[in-house]
GROMACS .gro file of C-alpha atoms in nm:
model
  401
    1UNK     CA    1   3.889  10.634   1.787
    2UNK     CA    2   3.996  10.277   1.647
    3UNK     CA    3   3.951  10.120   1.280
    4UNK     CA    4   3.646   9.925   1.437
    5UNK     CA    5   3.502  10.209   1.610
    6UNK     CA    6   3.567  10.441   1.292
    7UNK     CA    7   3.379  10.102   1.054
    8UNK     CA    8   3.076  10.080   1.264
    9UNK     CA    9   2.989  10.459   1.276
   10UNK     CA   10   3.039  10.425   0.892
   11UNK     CA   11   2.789  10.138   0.867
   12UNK     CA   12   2.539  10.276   1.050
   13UNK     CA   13   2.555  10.638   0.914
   14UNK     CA   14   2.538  10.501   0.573
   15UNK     CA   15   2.178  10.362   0.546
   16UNK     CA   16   2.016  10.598   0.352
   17UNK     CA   17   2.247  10.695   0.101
   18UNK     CA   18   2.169  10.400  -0.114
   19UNK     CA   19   1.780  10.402  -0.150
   20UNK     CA   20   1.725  10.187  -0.436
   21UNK     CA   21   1.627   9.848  -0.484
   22UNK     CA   22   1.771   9.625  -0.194
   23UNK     CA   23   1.901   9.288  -0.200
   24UNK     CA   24   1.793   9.145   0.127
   25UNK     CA   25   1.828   8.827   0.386
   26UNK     CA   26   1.637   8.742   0.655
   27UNK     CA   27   1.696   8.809   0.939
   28UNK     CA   28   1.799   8.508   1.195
   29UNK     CA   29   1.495   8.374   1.340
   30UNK     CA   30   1.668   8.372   1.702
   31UNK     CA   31   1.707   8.754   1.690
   32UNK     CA   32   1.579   8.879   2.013
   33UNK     CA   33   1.323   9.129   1.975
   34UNK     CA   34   1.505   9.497   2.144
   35UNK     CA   35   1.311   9.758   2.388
   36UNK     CA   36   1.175  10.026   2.192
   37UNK     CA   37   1.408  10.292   2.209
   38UNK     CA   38   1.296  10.661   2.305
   39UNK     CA   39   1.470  10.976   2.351
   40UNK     CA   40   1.189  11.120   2.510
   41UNK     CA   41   1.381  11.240   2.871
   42UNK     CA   42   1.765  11.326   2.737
   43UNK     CA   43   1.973  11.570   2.991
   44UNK     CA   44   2.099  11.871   2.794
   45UNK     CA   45   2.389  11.865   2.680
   46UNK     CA   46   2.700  12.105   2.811
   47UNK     CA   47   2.767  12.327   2.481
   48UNK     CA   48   3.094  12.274   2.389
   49UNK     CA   49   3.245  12.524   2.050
   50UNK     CA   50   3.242  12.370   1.726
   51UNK     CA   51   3.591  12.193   1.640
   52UNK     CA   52   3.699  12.474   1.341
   53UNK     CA   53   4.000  12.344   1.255
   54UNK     CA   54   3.912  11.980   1.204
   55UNK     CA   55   3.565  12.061   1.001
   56UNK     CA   56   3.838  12.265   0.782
   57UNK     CA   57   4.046  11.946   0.777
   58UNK     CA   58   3.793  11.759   0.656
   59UNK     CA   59   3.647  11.939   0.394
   60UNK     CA   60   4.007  12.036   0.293
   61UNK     CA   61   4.182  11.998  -0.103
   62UNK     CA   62   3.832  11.902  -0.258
   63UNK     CA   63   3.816  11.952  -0.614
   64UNK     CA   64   3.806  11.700  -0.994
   65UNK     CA   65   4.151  11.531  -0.866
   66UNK     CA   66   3.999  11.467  -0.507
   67UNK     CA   67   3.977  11.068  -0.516
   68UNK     CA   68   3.560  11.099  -0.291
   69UNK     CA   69   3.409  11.460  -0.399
   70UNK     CA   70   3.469  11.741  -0.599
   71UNK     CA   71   3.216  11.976  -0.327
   72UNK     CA   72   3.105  12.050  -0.021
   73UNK     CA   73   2.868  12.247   0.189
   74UNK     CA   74   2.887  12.237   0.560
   75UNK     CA   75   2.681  12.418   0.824
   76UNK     CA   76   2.700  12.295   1.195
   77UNK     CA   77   2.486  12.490   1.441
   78UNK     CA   78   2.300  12.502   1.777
   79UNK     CA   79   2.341  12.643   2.099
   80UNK     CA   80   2.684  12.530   2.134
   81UNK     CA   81   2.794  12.786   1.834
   82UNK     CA   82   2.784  12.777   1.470
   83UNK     CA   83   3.043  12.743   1.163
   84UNK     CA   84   2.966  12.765   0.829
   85UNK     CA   85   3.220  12.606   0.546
   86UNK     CA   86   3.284  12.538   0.178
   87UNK     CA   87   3.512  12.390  -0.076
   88UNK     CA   88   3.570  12.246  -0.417
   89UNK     CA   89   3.406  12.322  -0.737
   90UNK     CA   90   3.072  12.423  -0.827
   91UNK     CA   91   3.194  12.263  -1.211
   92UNK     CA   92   3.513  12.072  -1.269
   93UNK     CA   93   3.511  12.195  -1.634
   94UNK     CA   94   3.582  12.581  -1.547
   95UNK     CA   95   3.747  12.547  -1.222
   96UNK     CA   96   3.470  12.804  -1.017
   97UNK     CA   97   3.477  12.750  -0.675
   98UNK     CA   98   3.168  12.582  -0.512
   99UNK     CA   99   2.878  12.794  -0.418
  100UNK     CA  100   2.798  12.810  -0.072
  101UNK     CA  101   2.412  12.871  -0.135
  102UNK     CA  102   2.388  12.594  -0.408
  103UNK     CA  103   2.063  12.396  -0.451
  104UNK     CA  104   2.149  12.036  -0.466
  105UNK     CA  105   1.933  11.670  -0.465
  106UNK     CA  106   1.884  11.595  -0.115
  107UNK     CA  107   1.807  11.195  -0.162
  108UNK     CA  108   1.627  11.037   0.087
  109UNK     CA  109   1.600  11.343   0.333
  110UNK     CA  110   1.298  11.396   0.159
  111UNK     CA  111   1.160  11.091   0.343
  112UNK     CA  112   1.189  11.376   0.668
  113UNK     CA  113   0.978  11.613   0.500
  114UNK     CA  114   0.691  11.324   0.388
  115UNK     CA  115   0.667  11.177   0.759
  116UNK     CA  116   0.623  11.600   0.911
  117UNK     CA  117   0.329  11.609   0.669
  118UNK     CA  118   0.178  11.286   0.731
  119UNK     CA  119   0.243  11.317   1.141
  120UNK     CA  120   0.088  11.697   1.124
  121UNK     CA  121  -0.206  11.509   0.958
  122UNK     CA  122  -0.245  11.256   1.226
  123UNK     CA  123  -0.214  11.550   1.474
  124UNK     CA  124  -0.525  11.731   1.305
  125UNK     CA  125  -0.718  11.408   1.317
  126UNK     CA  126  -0.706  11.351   0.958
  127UNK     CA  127  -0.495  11.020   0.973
  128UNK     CA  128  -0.514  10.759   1.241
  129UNK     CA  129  -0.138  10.617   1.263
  130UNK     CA  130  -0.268  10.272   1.401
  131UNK     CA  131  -0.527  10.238   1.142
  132UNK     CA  132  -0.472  10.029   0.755
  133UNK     CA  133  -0.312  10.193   0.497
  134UNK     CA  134  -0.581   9.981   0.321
  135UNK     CA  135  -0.894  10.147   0.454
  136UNK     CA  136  -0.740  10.517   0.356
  137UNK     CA  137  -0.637  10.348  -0.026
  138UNK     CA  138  -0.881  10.059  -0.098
  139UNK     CA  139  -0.695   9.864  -0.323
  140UNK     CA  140  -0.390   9.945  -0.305
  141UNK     CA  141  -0.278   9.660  -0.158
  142UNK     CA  142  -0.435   9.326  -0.295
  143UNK     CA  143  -0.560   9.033  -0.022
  144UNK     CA  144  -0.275   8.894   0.040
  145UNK     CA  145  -0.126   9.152   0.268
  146UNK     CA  146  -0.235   9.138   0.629
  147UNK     CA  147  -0.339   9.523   0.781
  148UNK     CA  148  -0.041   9.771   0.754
  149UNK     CA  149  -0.061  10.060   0.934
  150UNK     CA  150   0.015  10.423   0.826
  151UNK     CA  151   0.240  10.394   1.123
  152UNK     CA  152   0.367  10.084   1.034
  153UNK     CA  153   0.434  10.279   0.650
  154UNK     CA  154   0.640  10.534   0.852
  155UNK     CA  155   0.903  10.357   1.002
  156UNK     CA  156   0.950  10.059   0.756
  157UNK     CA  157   0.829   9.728   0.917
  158UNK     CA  158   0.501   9.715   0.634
  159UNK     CA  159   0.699   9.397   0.459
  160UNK     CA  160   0.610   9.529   0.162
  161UNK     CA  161   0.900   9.523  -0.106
  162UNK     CA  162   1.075   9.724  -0.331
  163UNK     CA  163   0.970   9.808  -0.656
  164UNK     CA  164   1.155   9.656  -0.962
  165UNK     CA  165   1.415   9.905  -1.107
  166UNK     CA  166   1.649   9.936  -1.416
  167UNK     CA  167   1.913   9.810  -1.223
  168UNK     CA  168   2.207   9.820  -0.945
  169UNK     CA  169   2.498   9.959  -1.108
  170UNK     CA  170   2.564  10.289  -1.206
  171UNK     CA  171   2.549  10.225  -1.601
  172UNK     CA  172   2.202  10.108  -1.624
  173UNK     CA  173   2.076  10.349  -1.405
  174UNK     CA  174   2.271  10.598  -1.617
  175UNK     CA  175   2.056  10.471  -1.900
  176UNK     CA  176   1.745  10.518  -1.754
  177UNK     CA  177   1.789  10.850  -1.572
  178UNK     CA  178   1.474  11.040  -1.794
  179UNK     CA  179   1.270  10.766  -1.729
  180UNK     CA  180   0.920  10.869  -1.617
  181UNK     CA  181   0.762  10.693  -1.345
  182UNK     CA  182   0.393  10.677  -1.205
  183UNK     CA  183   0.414  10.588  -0.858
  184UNK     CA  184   0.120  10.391  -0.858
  185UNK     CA  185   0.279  10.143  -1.094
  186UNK     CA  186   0.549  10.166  -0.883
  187UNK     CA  187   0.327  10.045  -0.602
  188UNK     CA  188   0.127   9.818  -0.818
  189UNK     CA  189   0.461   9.637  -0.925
  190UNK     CA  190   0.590   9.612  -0.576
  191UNK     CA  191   0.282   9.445  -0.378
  192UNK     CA  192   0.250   9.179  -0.697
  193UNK     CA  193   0.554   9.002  -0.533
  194UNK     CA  194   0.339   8.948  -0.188
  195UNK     CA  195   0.458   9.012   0.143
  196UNK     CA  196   0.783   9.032   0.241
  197UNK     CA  197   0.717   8.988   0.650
  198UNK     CA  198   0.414   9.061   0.827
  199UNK     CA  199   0.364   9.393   0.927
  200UNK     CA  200   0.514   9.520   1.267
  201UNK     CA  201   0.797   9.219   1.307
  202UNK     CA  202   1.094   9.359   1.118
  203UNK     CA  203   1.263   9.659   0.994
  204UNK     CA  204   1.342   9.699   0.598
  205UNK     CA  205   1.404  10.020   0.465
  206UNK     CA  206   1.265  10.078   0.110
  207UNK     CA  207   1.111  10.365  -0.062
  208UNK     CA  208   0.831  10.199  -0.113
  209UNK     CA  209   0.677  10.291   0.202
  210UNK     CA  210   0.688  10.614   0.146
  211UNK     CA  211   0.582  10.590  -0.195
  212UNK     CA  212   0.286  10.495  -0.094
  213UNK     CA  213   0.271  10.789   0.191
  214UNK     CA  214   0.296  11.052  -0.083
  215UNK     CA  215  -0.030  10.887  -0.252
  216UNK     CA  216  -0.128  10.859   0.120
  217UNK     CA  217  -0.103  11.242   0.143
  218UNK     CA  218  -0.278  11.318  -0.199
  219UNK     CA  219  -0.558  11.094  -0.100
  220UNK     CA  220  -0.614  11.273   0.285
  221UNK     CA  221  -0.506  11.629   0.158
  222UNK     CA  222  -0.740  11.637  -0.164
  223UNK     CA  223  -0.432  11.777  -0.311
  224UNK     CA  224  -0.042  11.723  -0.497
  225UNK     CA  225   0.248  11.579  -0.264
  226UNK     CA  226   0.400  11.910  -0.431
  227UNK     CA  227   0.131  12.104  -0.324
  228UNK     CA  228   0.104  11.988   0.080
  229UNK     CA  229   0.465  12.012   0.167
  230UNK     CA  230   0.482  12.352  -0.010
  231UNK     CA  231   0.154  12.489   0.203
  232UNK     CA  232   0.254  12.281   0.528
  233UNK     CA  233   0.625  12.318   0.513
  234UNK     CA  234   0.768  12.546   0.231
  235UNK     CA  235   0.587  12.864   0.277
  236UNK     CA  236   0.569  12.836   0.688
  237UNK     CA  237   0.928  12.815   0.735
  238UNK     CA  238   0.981  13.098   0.455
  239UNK     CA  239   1.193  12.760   0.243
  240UNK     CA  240   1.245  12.947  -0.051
  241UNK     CA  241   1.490  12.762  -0.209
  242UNK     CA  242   1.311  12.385  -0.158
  243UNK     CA  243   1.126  12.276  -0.440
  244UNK     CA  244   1.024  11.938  -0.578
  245UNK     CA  245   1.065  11.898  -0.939
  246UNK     CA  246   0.737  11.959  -1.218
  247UNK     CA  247   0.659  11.642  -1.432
  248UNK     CA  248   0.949  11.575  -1.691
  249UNK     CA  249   1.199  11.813  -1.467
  250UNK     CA  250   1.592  11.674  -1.485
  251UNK     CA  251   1.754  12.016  -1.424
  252UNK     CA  252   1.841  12.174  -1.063
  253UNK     CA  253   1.667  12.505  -1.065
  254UNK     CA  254   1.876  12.782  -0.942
  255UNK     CA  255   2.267  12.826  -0.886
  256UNK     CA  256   2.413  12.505  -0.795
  257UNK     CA  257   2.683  12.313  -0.787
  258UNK     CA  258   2.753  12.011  -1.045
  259UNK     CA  259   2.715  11.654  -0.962
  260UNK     CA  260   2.975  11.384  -1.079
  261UNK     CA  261   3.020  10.987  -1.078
  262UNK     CA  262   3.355  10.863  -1.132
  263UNK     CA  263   3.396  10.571  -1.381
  264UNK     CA  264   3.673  10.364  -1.450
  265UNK     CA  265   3.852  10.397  -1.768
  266UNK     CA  266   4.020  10.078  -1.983
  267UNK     CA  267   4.342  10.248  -1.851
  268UNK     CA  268   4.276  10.185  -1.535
  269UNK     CA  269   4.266  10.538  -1.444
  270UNK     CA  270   3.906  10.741  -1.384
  271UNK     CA  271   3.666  11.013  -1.597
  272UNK     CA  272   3.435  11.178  -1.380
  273UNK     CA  273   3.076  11.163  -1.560
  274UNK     CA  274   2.830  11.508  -1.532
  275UNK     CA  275   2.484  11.344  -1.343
  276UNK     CA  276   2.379  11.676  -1.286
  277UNK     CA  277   2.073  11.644  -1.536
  278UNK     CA  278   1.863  11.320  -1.388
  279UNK     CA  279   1.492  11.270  -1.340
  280UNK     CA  280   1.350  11.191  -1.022
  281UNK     CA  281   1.016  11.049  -1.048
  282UNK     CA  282   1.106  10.685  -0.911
  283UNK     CA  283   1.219  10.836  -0.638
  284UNK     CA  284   0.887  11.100  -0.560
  285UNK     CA  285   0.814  11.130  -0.188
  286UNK     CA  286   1.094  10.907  -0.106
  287UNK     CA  287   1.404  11.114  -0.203
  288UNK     CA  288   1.292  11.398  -0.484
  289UNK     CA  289   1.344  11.739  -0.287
  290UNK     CA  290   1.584  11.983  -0.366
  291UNK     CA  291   1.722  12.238  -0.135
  292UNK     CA  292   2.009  12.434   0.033
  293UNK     CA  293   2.236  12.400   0.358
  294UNK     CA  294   2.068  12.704   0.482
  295UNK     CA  295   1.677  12.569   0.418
  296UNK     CA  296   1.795  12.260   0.556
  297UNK     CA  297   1.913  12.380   0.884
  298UNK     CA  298   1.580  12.617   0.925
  299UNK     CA  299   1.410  12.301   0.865
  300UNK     CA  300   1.596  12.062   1.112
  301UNK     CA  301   1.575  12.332   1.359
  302UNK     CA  302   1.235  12.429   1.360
  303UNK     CA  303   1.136  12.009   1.316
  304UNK     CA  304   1.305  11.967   1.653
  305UNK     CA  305   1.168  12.238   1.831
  306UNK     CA  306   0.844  12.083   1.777
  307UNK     CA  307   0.708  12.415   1.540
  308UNK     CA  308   0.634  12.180   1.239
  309UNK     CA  309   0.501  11.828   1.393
  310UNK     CA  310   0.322  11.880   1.732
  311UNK     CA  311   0.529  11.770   2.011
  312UNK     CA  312   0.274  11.439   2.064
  313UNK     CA  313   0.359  11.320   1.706
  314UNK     CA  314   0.733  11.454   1.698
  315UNK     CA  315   0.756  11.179   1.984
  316UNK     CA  316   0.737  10.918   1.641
  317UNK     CA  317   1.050  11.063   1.469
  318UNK     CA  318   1.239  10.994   1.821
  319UNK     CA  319   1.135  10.635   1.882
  320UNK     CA  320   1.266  10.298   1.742
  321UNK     CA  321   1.022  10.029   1.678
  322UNK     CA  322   1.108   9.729   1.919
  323UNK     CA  323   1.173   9.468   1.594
  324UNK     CA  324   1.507   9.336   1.451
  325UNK     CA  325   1.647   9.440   1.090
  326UNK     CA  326   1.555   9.272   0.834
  327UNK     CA  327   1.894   9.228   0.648
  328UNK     CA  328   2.148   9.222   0.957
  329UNK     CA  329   1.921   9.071   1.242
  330UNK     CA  330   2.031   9.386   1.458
  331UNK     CA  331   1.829   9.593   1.661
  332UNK     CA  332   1.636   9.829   1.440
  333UNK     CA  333   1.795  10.202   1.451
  334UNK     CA  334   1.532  10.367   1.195
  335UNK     CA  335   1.182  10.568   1.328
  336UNK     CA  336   0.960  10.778   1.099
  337UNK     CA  337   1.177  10.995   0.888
  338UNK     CA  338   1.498  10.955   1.075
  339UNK     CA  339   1.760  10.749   1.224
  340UNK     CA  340   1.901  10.730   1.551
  341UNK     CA  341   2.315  10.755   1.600
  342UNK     CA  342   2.517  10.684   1.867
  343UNK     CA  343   2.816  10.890   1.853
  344UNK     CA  344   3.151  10.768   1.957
  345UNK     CA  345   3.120  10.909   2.312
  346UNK     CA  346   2.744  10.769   2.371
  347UNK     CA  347   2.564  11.050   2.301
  348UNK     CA  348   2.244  11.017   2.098
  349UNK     CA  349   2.177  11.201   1.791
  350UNK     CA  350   1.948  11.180   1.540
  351UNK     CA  351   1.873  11.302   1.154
  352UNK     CA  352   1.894  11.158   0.819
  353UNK     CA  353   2.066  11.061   0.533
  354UNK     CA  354   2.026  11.100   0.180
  355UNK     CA  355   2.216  11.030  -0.168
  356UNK     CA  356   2.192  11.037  -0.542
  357UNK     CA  357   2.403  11.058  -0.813
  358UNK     CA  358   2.650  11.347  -0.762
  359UNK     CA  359   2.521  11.438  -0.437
  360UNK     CA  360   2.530  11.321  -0.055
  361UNK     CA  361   2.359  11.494   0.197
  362UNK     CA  362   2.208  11.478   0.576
  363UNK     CA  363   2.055  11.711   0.838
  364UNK     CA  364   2.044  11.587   1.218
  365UNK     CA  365   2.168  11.713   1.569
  366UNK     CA  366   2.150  11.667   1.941
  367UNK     CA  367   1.818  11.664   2.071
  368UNK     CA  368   1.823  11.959   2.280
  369UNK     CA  369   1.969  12.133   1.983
  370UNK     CA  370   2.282  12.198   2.118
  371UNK     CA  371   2.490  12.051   1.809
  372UNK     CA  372   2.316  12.054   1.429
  373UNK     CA  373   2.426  11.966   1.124
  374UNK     CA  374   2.353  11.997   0.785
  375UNK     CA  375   2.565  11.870   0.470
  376UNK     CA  376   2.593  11.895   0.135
  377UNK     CA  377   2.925  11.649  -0.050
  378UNK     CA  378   2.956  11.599  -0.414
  379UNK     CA  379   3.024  11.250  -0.376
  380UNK     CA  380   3.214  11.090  -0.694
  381UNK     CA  381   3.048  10.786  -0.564
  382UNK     CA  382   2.724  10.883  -0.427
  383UNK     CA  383   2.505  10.548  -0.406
  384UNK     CA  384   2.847  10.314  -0.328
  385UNK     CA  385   2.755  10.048  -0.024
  386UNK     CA  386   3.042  10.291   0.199
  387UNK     CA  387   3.001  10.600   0.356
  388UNK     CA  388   3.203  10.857   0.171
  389UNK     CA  389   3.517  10.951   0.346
  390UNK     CA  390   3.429  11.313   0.319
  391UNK     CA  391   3.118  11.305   0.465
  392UNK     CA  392   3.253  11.068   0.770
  393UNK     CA  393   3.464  11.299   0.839
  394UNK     CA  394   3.235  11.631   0.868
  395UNK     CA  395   3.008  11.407   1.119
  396UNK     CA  396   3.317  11.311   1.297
  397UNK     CA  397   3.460  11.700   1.291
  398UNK     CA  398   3.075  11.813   1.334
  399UNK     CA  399   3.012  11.655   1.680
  400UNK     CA  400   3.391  11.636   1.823
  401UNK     CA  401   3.411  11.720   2.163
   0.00000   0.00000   0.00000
């Protein structure tokens, strides 16, 4: 694989990690509108073994003085064979190794778990996916926004922006990491700016949307966010170590292992920084789940089976809306709750990324199952604009052939 090859996987496996506030440009007004893209009739696969020597490889040496992650949790699965891995620390203070059945911040892979919910509603007839997020939340939105679908919500063409936050770089978000947030101010803070695009014609993706999904859910479900996913998700699939967080909760319930953020020092050399202890409200029912390698992979397994989100609606989670991106003026690669991948040798897979401070993580596979793959990485740079090298190169080792 060449340097460009190698660059472009890394750009587009990276959306996702950084889910904050986004600094955007529009997208060329010449950008030809792409095909939707389905991946409704794929061939299987032919199962090839999981590469064990190069998922070793790349999860190899981790540790305080490793220059991307001190951690790392690996489980690749399927019908093509399965290999589980681990290395690093679970705390660079007393040396212990990493624990392979660690709860950690899965970031925006919560997004996956908020678009099951919200399709399994649309299945039951409960939510109409072509009808107004205004009509379910009268308003919500003020006047000035055109009709945005809950469809429209789920794979991040509503135009509406991001909410204000305390900042891009990792000191004042440092700062503000007890902060409480209502996500209804959230929402009410983000529509005040207007429109970013109409509705339907490009492809941003912001939390925001699915901010406004997890009020969506409250509103349908007559219950918590907390409360649906554990009834609809949790408790079905027997995830016993998922959990959202309780109002005012910074700490990681459970064994787990620590998250760090490297900072420079005046001597030009680094101090790695404990972000372990962080609230999550801002982020909500766009990235505030915590779980474990092995919940993950039930879940990812089970979602594409079609024994979570009926088969119908699952069909949303494997299509592309035919728009351009809104920063890059490419074709859009993002559908509701996951991303579509090309890998290196043109196979399709799809999953999602997720990061916050201290922690990097994804879930995804093949289709037809034949190659999953679920990681944890204690990132020392977890939110940086590049993929981290570690994690590259478990989704390089993860579907080698």
């Amino acid at each position: 694989m060449n340097a460009r090859t190698r660059t472009l996987i890394a750009a587009a496996l990276v959306l996702g990690i950084a889910s904050g506030p986004t600094v955007a440009h529009a997208a060329p007004a010449s950008a030809p509108a792409p095909a939707p893209v389905s991946d409704a009739r794929v061939a299987p696969e032919i199962p090839t073994p999981p590469d064990v020597a190069a998922l070793e490889k790349a999860i190899a040496g981790l540790g305080p003085d490793h220059r991307d992650a001190t951690a790392a949790l690996v489980r690749v699965g399927g019908s093509s064979g399965t290999w589980q891995g681990s290395s690093g620390v679970a705390d660079v203070r007393t040396g212990r190794a990493a624990l392979e059945q660690g709860r950690f911040r899965v970031g925006s892979v919560t997004k996956t778990f908020t678009a099951a919910v919200v399709l399994q509603l649309a299945a039951e007839g409960s939510v109409d996916l072509d009808r107004p997020v205004q009509e379910y939340l009268p308003g919500l939105l003020p006047a000035t926004f055109k009709p945005v679908s809950v469809r429209q919500l789920l794979n991040y063409t509503s135009g509406i922006r991001s909410a204000d936050g305390p900042g891009d770089s990792f000191a004042q978000a440092y700062a503000h990491r007890f902060d409480v947030e209502d996500p209804r101010a959230l929402i009410a803070n983000a529509v005040a700016k207007g429109p970013e695009f109409d509705p339907g014609t490009r492809q941003h993706y912001l939390n925001i949307d699915y901010t406004i999904l997890g009020v969506l859910i409250e509103k349908v479900t007559g219950t918590s966010y907390e409360k649906a996913l554990t009834a609809r998700i949790f408790k079905p699939l027997g995830l016993r170590h998922t959990s959202l967080p309780a109002p005012g909760q910074t700490r990681i319930p459970g064994p787990h292992n620590h998250g760090y953020q490297a900072v420079a020092k005046a001597d030009g050399g680094r101090m790695l920084v404990d972000v372990t202890e962080w609230g999550s409200s801002r982020e909500w029912a766009a990235g505030d789940l915590m779980s474990t390698t092995a919940d993950l992979e039930r879940f990812t397994t089970a979602l594409f089976a079609g024994r979570i989100v009926p088969k119908a609606q699952l069909e949303e989670m494997f299509t592309v809306p035919a728009v351009a991106d809104f920063t890059t003026g490419a074709p859009a690669e993002l559908t509701a709750g996951m991303k579509r991948f090309v890998l290196p040798d043109g196979r399709v897979a799809w999953g999602k990324t997720g990061g916050r401070h201290g922690y990097n993580t994804a879930i995804g596979g093949t289709r037809d199952l034949s190659r999953t793959l679920v990681y944890s990485v204690n990132s020392t740079d977890a939110k940086g604009q590049d993929m981290n090298k570690v994690a590259f190169d478990i989704v390089m080792a993860a579907f080698a052939r």
